[in-house]
PDB file of C-alpha atoms in Angstrom:
ATOM      1  CA  MET A   1     -10.226  83.349 -19.807  1.00  0.00           C
ATOM      2  CA  ALA A   2      -7.148  82.015 -18.077  1.00  0.00           C
ATOM      3  CA  VAL A   3      -7.672  78.269 -18.284  1.00  0.00           C
ATOM      4  CA  LEU A   4      -4.103  77.223 -17.397  1.00  0.00           C
ATOM      5  CA  ARG A   5      -4.095  79.481 -14.333  1.00  0.00           C
ATOM      6  CA  ASP A   6      -7.493  78.159 -13.240  1.00  0.00           C
ATOM      7  CA  VAL A   7      -6.292  74.545 -13.493  1.00  0.00           C
ATOM      8  CA  GLY A   8      -3.445  75.431 -11.122  1.00  0.00           C
ATOM      9  CA  LEU A   9      -5.844  77.159  -8.723  1.00  0.00           C
ATOM     10  CA  SER A  10      -8.110  74.090  -8.787  1.00  0.00           C
ATOM     11  CA  LEU A  11      -5.147  71.879  -7.893  1.00  0.00           C
ATOM     12  CA  LYS A  12      -4.195  74.234  -5.079  1.00  0.00           C
ATOM     13  CA  LYS A  13      -7.748  74.236  -3.701  1.00  0.00           C
ATOM     14  CA  LEU A  14      -7.941  70.428  -3.734  1.00  0.00           C
ATOM     15  CA  LEU A  15      -4.567  69.969  -2.052  1.00  0.00           C
ATOM     16  CA  GLN A  16      -5.093  72.653   0.595  1.00  0.00           C
ATOM     17  CA  GLN A  17      -8.427  71.096   1.544  1.00  0.00           C
ATOM     18  CA  LYS A  18      -7.010  67.582   1.808  1.00  0.00           C
ATOM     19  CA  ILE A  19      -3.440  68.027   3.138  1.00  0.00           C
ATOM     20  CA  THR A  20      -3.330  69.777   6.511  1.00  0.00           C
ATOM     21  CA  GLU A  21       0.417  70.466   6.219  1.00  0.00           C
ATOM     22  CA  LEU A  22      -0.353  72.630   3.158  1.00  0.00           C
ATOM     23  CA  SER A  23      -3.366  74.537   4.483  1.00  0.00           C
ATOM     24  CA  GLN A  24      -1.555  77.897   4.826  1.00  0.00           C
ATOM     25  CA  GLU A  25      -2.106  80.283   1.897  1.00  0.00           C
ATOM     26  CA  ASN A  26       1.547  80.455   0.773  1.00  0.00           C
ATOM     27  CA  SER A  27       2.349  76.767   1.273  1.00  0.00           C
ATOM     28  CA  ILE A  28       1.580  75.824  -2.353  1.00  0.00           C
ATOM     29  CA  ILE A  29       3.569  77.724  -4.945  1.00  0.00           C
ATOM     30  CA  PHE A  30       3.772  77.639  -8.725  1.00  0.00           C
ATOM     31  CA  GLU A  31       7.515  78.161  -8.933  1.00  0.00           C
ATOM     32  CA  SER A  32      10.288  76.265 -10.610  1.00  0.00           C
ATOM     33  CA  PRO A  33      12.175  73.996  -8.212  1.00  0.00           C
ATOM     34  CA  ALA A  34      15.241  76.037  -9.249  1.00  0.00           C
ATOM     35  CA  ASP A  35      13.825  79.035  -7.357  1.00  0.00           C
ATOM     36  CA  ILE A  36      12.875  77.364  -4.060  1.00  0.00           C
ATOM     37  CA  GLU A  37      14.767  76.692  -0.860  1.00  0.00           C
ATOM     38  CA  PRO A  38      13.575  74.517   2.055  1.00  0.00           C
ATOM     39  CA  THR A  39      12.030  76.467   4.933  1.00  0.00           C
ATOM     40  CA  ALA A  40      10.692  75.725   8.407  1.00  0.00           C
ATOM     41  CA  ASN A  41       7.154  75.750   6.969  1.00  0.00           C
ATOM     42  CA  PRO A  42       6.171  72.958   4.578  1.00  0.00           C
ATOM     43  CA  ARG A  43       5.798  73.990   0.943  1.00  0.00           C
ATOM     44  CA  LEU A  44       4.853  72.277  -2.280  1.00  0.00           C
ATOM     45  CA  SER A  45       6.073  73.354  -5.693  1.00  0.00           C
ATOM     46  CA  ILE A  46       3.582  72.689  -8.485  1.00  0.00           C
ATOM     47  CA  PHE A  47       5.633  73.231 -11.613  1.00  0.00           C
ATOM     48  CA  LEU A  48       4.064  73.019 -15.072  1.00  0.00           C
ATOM     49  CA  TYR A  49       6.987  71.716 -17.103  1.00  0.00           C
ATOM     50  CA  GLN A  50       5.251  70.643 -20.321  1.00  0.00           C
ATOM     51  CA  VAL A  51       2.105  71.550 -22.230  1.00  0.00           C
ATOM     52  CA  ALA A  52       1.161  69.197 -25.067  1.00  0.00           C
ATOM     53  CA  GLU A  53      -1.768  69.039 -27.428  1.00  0.00           C
ATOM     54  CA  ASN A  54      -3.877  65.954 -26.731  1.00  0.00           C
ATOM     55  CA  THR A  55      -3.459  63.956 -29.945  1.00  0.00           C
ATOM     56  CA  TYR A  56      -6.463  61.699 -29.257  1.00  0.00           C
ATOM     57  CA  LEU A  57      -8.899  64.596 -28.957  1.00  0.00           C
ATOM     58  CA  ARG A  58      -7.269  66.770 -31.589  1.00  0.00           C
ATOM     59  CA  ASN A  59      -9.615  66.022 -34.463  1.00  0.00           C
ATOM     60  CA  THR A  60     -12.956  66.130 -32.719  1.00  0.00           C
ATOM     61  CA  GLY A  61     -15.771  67.617 -34.727  1.00  0.00           C
ATOM     62  CA  SER A  62     -17.594  70.864 -34.247  1.00  0.00           C
ATOM     63  CA  GLU A  63     -19.872  71.135 -31.228  1.00  0.00           C
ATOM     64  CA  PRO A  64     -23.513  72.255 -31.415  1.00  0.00           C
ATOM     65  CA  VAL A  65     -24.249  75.594 -29.738  1.00  0.00           C
ATOM     66  CA  ASN A  66     -27.980  75.326 -30.468  1.00  0.00           C
ATOM     67  CA  THR A  67     -30.150  73.876 -33.240  1.00  0.00           C
ATOM     68  CA  ASP A  68     -28.702  76.047 -36.014  1.00  0.00           C
ATOM     69  CA  ARG A  69     -25.148  76.941 -34.898  1.00  0.00           C
ATOM     70  CA  MET A  70     -21.949  74.915 -34.532  1.00  0.00           C
ATOM     71  CA  ARG A  71     -18.846  75.905 -32.541  1.00  0.00           C
ATOM     72  CA  TYR A  72     -15.310  75.168 -33.744  1.00  0.00           C
ATOM     73  CA  PRO A  73     -13.733  72.470 -31.519  1.00  0.00           C
ATOM     74  CA  PRO A  74     -11.577  73.559 -28.566  1.00  0.00           C
ATOM     75  CA  LEU A  75      -7.815  73.236 -28.290  1.00  0.00           C
ATOM     76  CA  THR A  76      -7.378  70.214 -26.014  1.00  0.00           C
ATOM     77  CA  LEU A  77      -4.229  69.973 -23.903  1.00  0.00           C
ATOM     78  CA  ASP A  78      -2.385  67.658 -21.534  1.00  0.00           C
ATOM     79  CA  LEU A  79      -0.641  69.538 -18.714  1.00  0.00           C
ATOM     80  CA  HIS A  80       2.455  67.834 -17.272  1.00  0.00           C
ATOM     81  CA  TYR A  81       3.277  68.869 -13.715  1.00  0.00           C
ATOM     82  CA  ILE A  82       6.052  67.972 -11.322  1.00  0.00           C
ATOM     83  CA  PHE A  83       5.192  68.155  -7.620  1.00  0.00           C
ATOM     84  CA  THR A  84       8.102  68.710  -5.241  1.00  0.00           C
ATOM     85  CA  PRO A  85       7.728  69.038  -1.449  1.00  0.00           C
ATOM     86  CA  TYR A  86      10.079  71.334   0.499  1.00  0.00           C
ATOM     87  CA  HIS A  87      10.868  71.368   4.207  1.00  0.00           C
ATOM     88  CA  GLN A  88      13.955  71.359   6.390  1.00  0.00           C
ATOM     89  CA  ASN A  89      12.931  67.919   7.665  1.00  0.00           C
ATOM     90  CA  ARG A  90      13.106  65.158   5.029  1.00  0.00           C
ATOM     91  CA  GLU A  91      10.418  63.133   6.845  1.00  0.00           C
ATOM     92  CA  ILE A  92       7.918  65.980   6.435  1.00  0.00           C
ATOM     93  CA  GLU A  93       8.691  66.056   2.694  1.00  0.00           C
ATOM     94  CA  LEU A  94       7.944  62.332   2.455  1.00  0.00           C
ATOM     95  CA  ILE A  95       4.695  62.741   4.402  1.00  0.00           C
ATOM     96  CA  ILE A  96       3.573  65.516   2.042  1.00  0.00           C
ATOM     97  CA  LEU A  97       4.473  63.442  -1.018  1.00  0.00           C
ATOM     98  CA  GLU A  98       2.623  60.426   0.338  1.00  0.00           C
ATOM     99  CA  ARG A  99      -0.474  62.500   1.145  1.00  0.00           C
ATOM    100  CA  LEU A 100      -0.368  64.102  -2.304  1.00  0.00           C
ATOM    101  CA  MET A 101      -0.350  60.695  -3.980  1.00  0.00           C
ATOM    102  CA  GLN A 102      -3.157  59.526  -1.702  1.00  0.00           C
ATOM    103  CA  VAL A 103      -5.264  62.615  -2.499  1.00  0.00           C
ATOM    104  CA  PHE A 104      -4.822  62.100  -6.245  1.00  0.00           C
ATOM    105  CA  HIS A 105      -5.596  58.383  -5.881  1.00  0.00           C
ATOM    106  CA  ASP A 106      -8.801  59.160  -3.970  1.00  0.00           C
ATOM    107  CA  ASN A 107      -9.724  62.142  -6.194  1.00  0.00           C
ATOM    108  CA  PRO A 108      -8.695  61.176  -9.743  1.00  0.00           C
ATOM    109  CA  VAL A 109     -11.021  63.750 -11.313  1.00  0.00           C
ATOM    110  CA  ILE A 110     -11.441  67.465 -10.590  1.00  0.00           C
ATOM    111  CA  ARG A 111     -15.073  68.435 -11.147  1.00  0.00           C
ATOM    112  CA  ASP A 112     -17.989  70.537  -9.929  1.00  0.00           C
ATOM    113  CA  ALA A 113     -17.156  72.792  -6.953  1.00  0.00           C
ATOM    114  CA  MET A 114     -13.435  71.997  -7.247  1.00  0.00           C
ATOM    115  CA  LEU A 115     -13.223  73.724 -10.650  1.00  0.00           C
ATOM    116  CA  GLU A 116     -11.949  77.269 -10.155  1.00  0.00           C
ATOM    117  CA  GLY A 117     -12.429  80.405 -12.239  1.00  0.00           C
ATOM    118  CA  SER A 118     -13.703  80.002 -15.776  1.00  0.00           C
ATOM    119  CA  LEU A 119     -13.048  76.266 -16.174  1.00  0.00           C
ATOM    120  CA  LYS A 120     -16.695  75.178 -16.374  1.00  0.00           C
ATOM    121  CA  GLU A 121     -17.639  78.049 -18.664  1.00  0.00           C
ATOM    122  CA  SER A 122     -14.752  77.140 -20.994  1.00  0.00           C
ATOM    123  CA  GLY A 123     -16.032  73.557 -21.422  1.00  0.00           C
ATOM    124  CA  ASN A 124     -13.996  71.828 -18.707  1.00  0.00           C
ATOM    125  CA  ASP A 125     -16.648  69.851 -16.827  1.00  0.00           C
ATOM    126  CA  GLU A 126     -14.011  67.508 -15.469  1.00  0.00           C
ATOM    127  CA  ILE A 127     -10.246  67.144 -15.610  1.00  0.00           C
ATOM    128  CA  ARG A 128      -8.554  63.820 -14.905  1.00  0.00           C
ATOM    129  CA  ILE A 129      -5.410  63.537 -12.781  1.00  0.00           C
ATOM    130  CA  VAL A 130      -3.237  60.763 -14.228  1.00  0.00           C
ATOM    131  CA  SER A 131       0.002  59.486 -12.745  1.00  0.00           C
ATOM    132  CA  ASN A 132       2.923  60.088 -15.091  1.00  0.00           C
ATOM    133  CA  ASN A 133       5.355  57.342 -14.166  1.00  0.00           C
ATOM    134  CA  LEU A 134       8.588  58.888 -15.372  1.00  0.00           C
ATOM    135  CA  LYS A 135      11.629  56.654 -15.598  1.00  0.00           C
ATOM    136  CA  LEU A 136      14.653  57.589 -13.498  1.00  0.00           C
ATOM    137  CA  GLU A 137      16.421  58.834 -16.641  1.00  0.00           C
ATOM    138  CA  GLU A 138      13.492  61.145 -17.494  1.00  0.00           C
ATOM    139  CA  ILE A 139      13.335  62.528 -13.943  1.00  0.00           C
ATOM    140  CA  SER A 140      17.105  63.086 -14.003  1.00  0.00           C
ATOM    141  CA  GLN A 141      16.833  64.961 -17.310  1.00  0.00           C
ATOM    142  CA  LEU A 142      14.056  67.084 -15.851  1.00  0.00           C
ATOM    143  CA  TRP A 143      16.163  67.976 -12.814  1.00  0.00           C
ATOM    144  CA  GLU A 144      19.091  68.887 -15.080  1.00  0.00           C
ATOM    145  CA  ARG A 145      16.970  71.887 -16.130  1.00  0.00           C
ATOM    146  CA  PHE A 146      17.484  73.303 -12.636  1.00  0.00           C
ATOM    147  CA  PRO A 147      21.194  74.187 -12.491  1.00  0.00           C
ATOM    148  CA  ASN A 148      22.895  74.148  -9.092  1.00  0.00           C
ATOM    149  CA  LYS A 149      19.984  72.257  -7.545  1.00  0.00           C
ATOM    150  CA  ALA A 150      20.358  68.822  -6.052  1.00  0.00           C
ATOM    151  CA  PHE A 151      17.817  66.207  -7.061  1.00  0.00           C
ATOM    152  CA  LYS A 152      14.773  66.120  -4.780  1.00  0.00           C
ATOM    153  CA  ILE A 153      12.120  63.487  -4.506  1.00  0.00           C
ATOM    154  CA  SER A 154       9.302  64.496  -6.875  1.00  0.00           C
ATOM    155  CA  ILE A 155       6.351  63.011  -8.635  1.00  0.00           C
ATOM    156  CA  SER A 156       4.753  63.838 -11.968  1.00  0.00           C
ATOM    157  CA  TYR A 157       1.083  63.911 -12.939  1.00  0.00           C
ATOM    158  CA  ILE A 158      -0.752  64.822 -16.129  1.00  0.00           C
ATOM    159  CA  LEU A 159      -4.001  66.780 -16.005  1.00  0.00           C
ATOM    160  CA  THR A 160      -6.155  65.965 -19.018  1.00  0.00           C
ATOM    161  CA  PRO A 161      -8.159  66.901 -21.001  1.00  0.00           C
ATOM    162  CA  VAL A 162      -7.879  70.649 -20.538  1.00  0.00           C
ATOM    163  CA  ARG A 163      -9.986  72.523 -23.076  1.00  0.00           C
ATOM    164  CA  ILE A 164      -9.326  76.034 -24.316  1.00  0.00           C
ATOM    165  CA  PRO A 165     -12.282  77.267 -26.378  1.00  0.00           C
ATOM    166  CA  SER A 166     -11.743  78.453 -29.922  1.00  0.00           C
ATOM    167  CA  GLU A 167     -12.145  82.170 -30.539  1.00  0.00           C
ATOM    168  CA  LYS A 168     -13.759  81.503 -33.919  1.00  0.00           C
ATOM    169  CA  GLU A 169     -17.371  82.583 -34.121  1.00  0.00           C
ATOM    170  CA  PRO A 170     -19.973  79.781 -34.238  1.00  0.00           C
ATOM    171  CA  VAL A 171     -21.044  78.880 -37.771  1.00  0.00           C
ATOM    172  CA  LYS A 172     -24.666  78.889 -38.873  1.00  0.00           C
ATOM    173  CA  VAL A 173     -25.754  75.518 -40.227  1.00  0.00           C
ATOM    174  CA  ALA A 174     -28.801  74.668 -42.296  1.00  0.00           C
ATOM    175  CA  LYS A 175     -31.378  72.492 -40.640  1.00  0.00           C
ATOM    176  CA  VAL A 176     -32.792  69.505 -42.539  1.00  0.00           C
ATOM    177  CA  LYS A 177     -36.443  70.397 -43.092  1.00  0.00           C
ATOM    178  CA  GLU A 178     -37.621  67.554 -45.266  1.00  0.00           C
ATOM    179  CA  LYS A 179     -36.328  64.222 -46.402  1.00  0.00           C
ATOM    180  CA  ASP A 180     -36.486  63.136 -50.005  1.00  0.00           C
ATOM    181  CA  ILE A 181     -35.801  59.443 -50.463  1.00  0.00           C
ATOM    182  CA  ARG A 182     -35.904  58.001 -53.935  1.00  0.00           C
ATOM    183  CA  VAL A 183     -35.577  54.336 -54.748  1.00  0.00           C
ATOM    184  CA  LEU A 184     -34.636  53.076 -58.176  1.00  0.00           C
ATOM    185  CA  VAL A 185     -35.956  49.602 -58.893  1.00  0.00           C
ATOM    186  CA  THR A 186     -34.263  47.697 -61.662  1.00  0.00           C
ATOM    187  CA  ASP A 187     -35.146  44.405 -63.208  1.00  0.00           C
ATOM    188  CA  THR A 188     -32.276  42.084 -62.381  1.00  0.00           C
ATOM    189  CA  VAL A 189     -33.934  38.894 -63.594  1.00  0.00           C
ATOM    190  CA  ARG A 190     -32.781  37.715 -67.024  1.00  0.00           C
TER     191      ARG A 190
END
């Protein structure tokens, strides 16, 4: 399985279907903004800059496989992306950014036919797209990672929860076959 790759491919599919300026095959790239130059054709960099374990879903219990087997819980991640449009014309970059935000506003969850590769089979029935409102200082620090590159207008989103199944074998569990309830009655009257 290549869950992280498949999340990126799902994003690409969604954006290419919804943003006509990005419909060409090579218009959406998974490159660092440090490696991209503006061209005559519009492009969008989808850069995964942080992967973090989802602390809220970290301690979920085992999941039933069937009536007598339990699966170890998956590793659940939050994927932090920065989206940066590139074009020789600044207006086109702004149009792409605006459309991207509109697409994510109108499609806040990736599910069903939009899930690429092995996402469904790995337990990812839906992945939420959440705006990551970085402060100017945080965006500046992020752009400092790209030496010799001027700051470009960008936006950050988090895709969550992204599940990576455990490789541990399911555990056999004993089924409750009969209940034995005993009640002890004591005399409390004195």
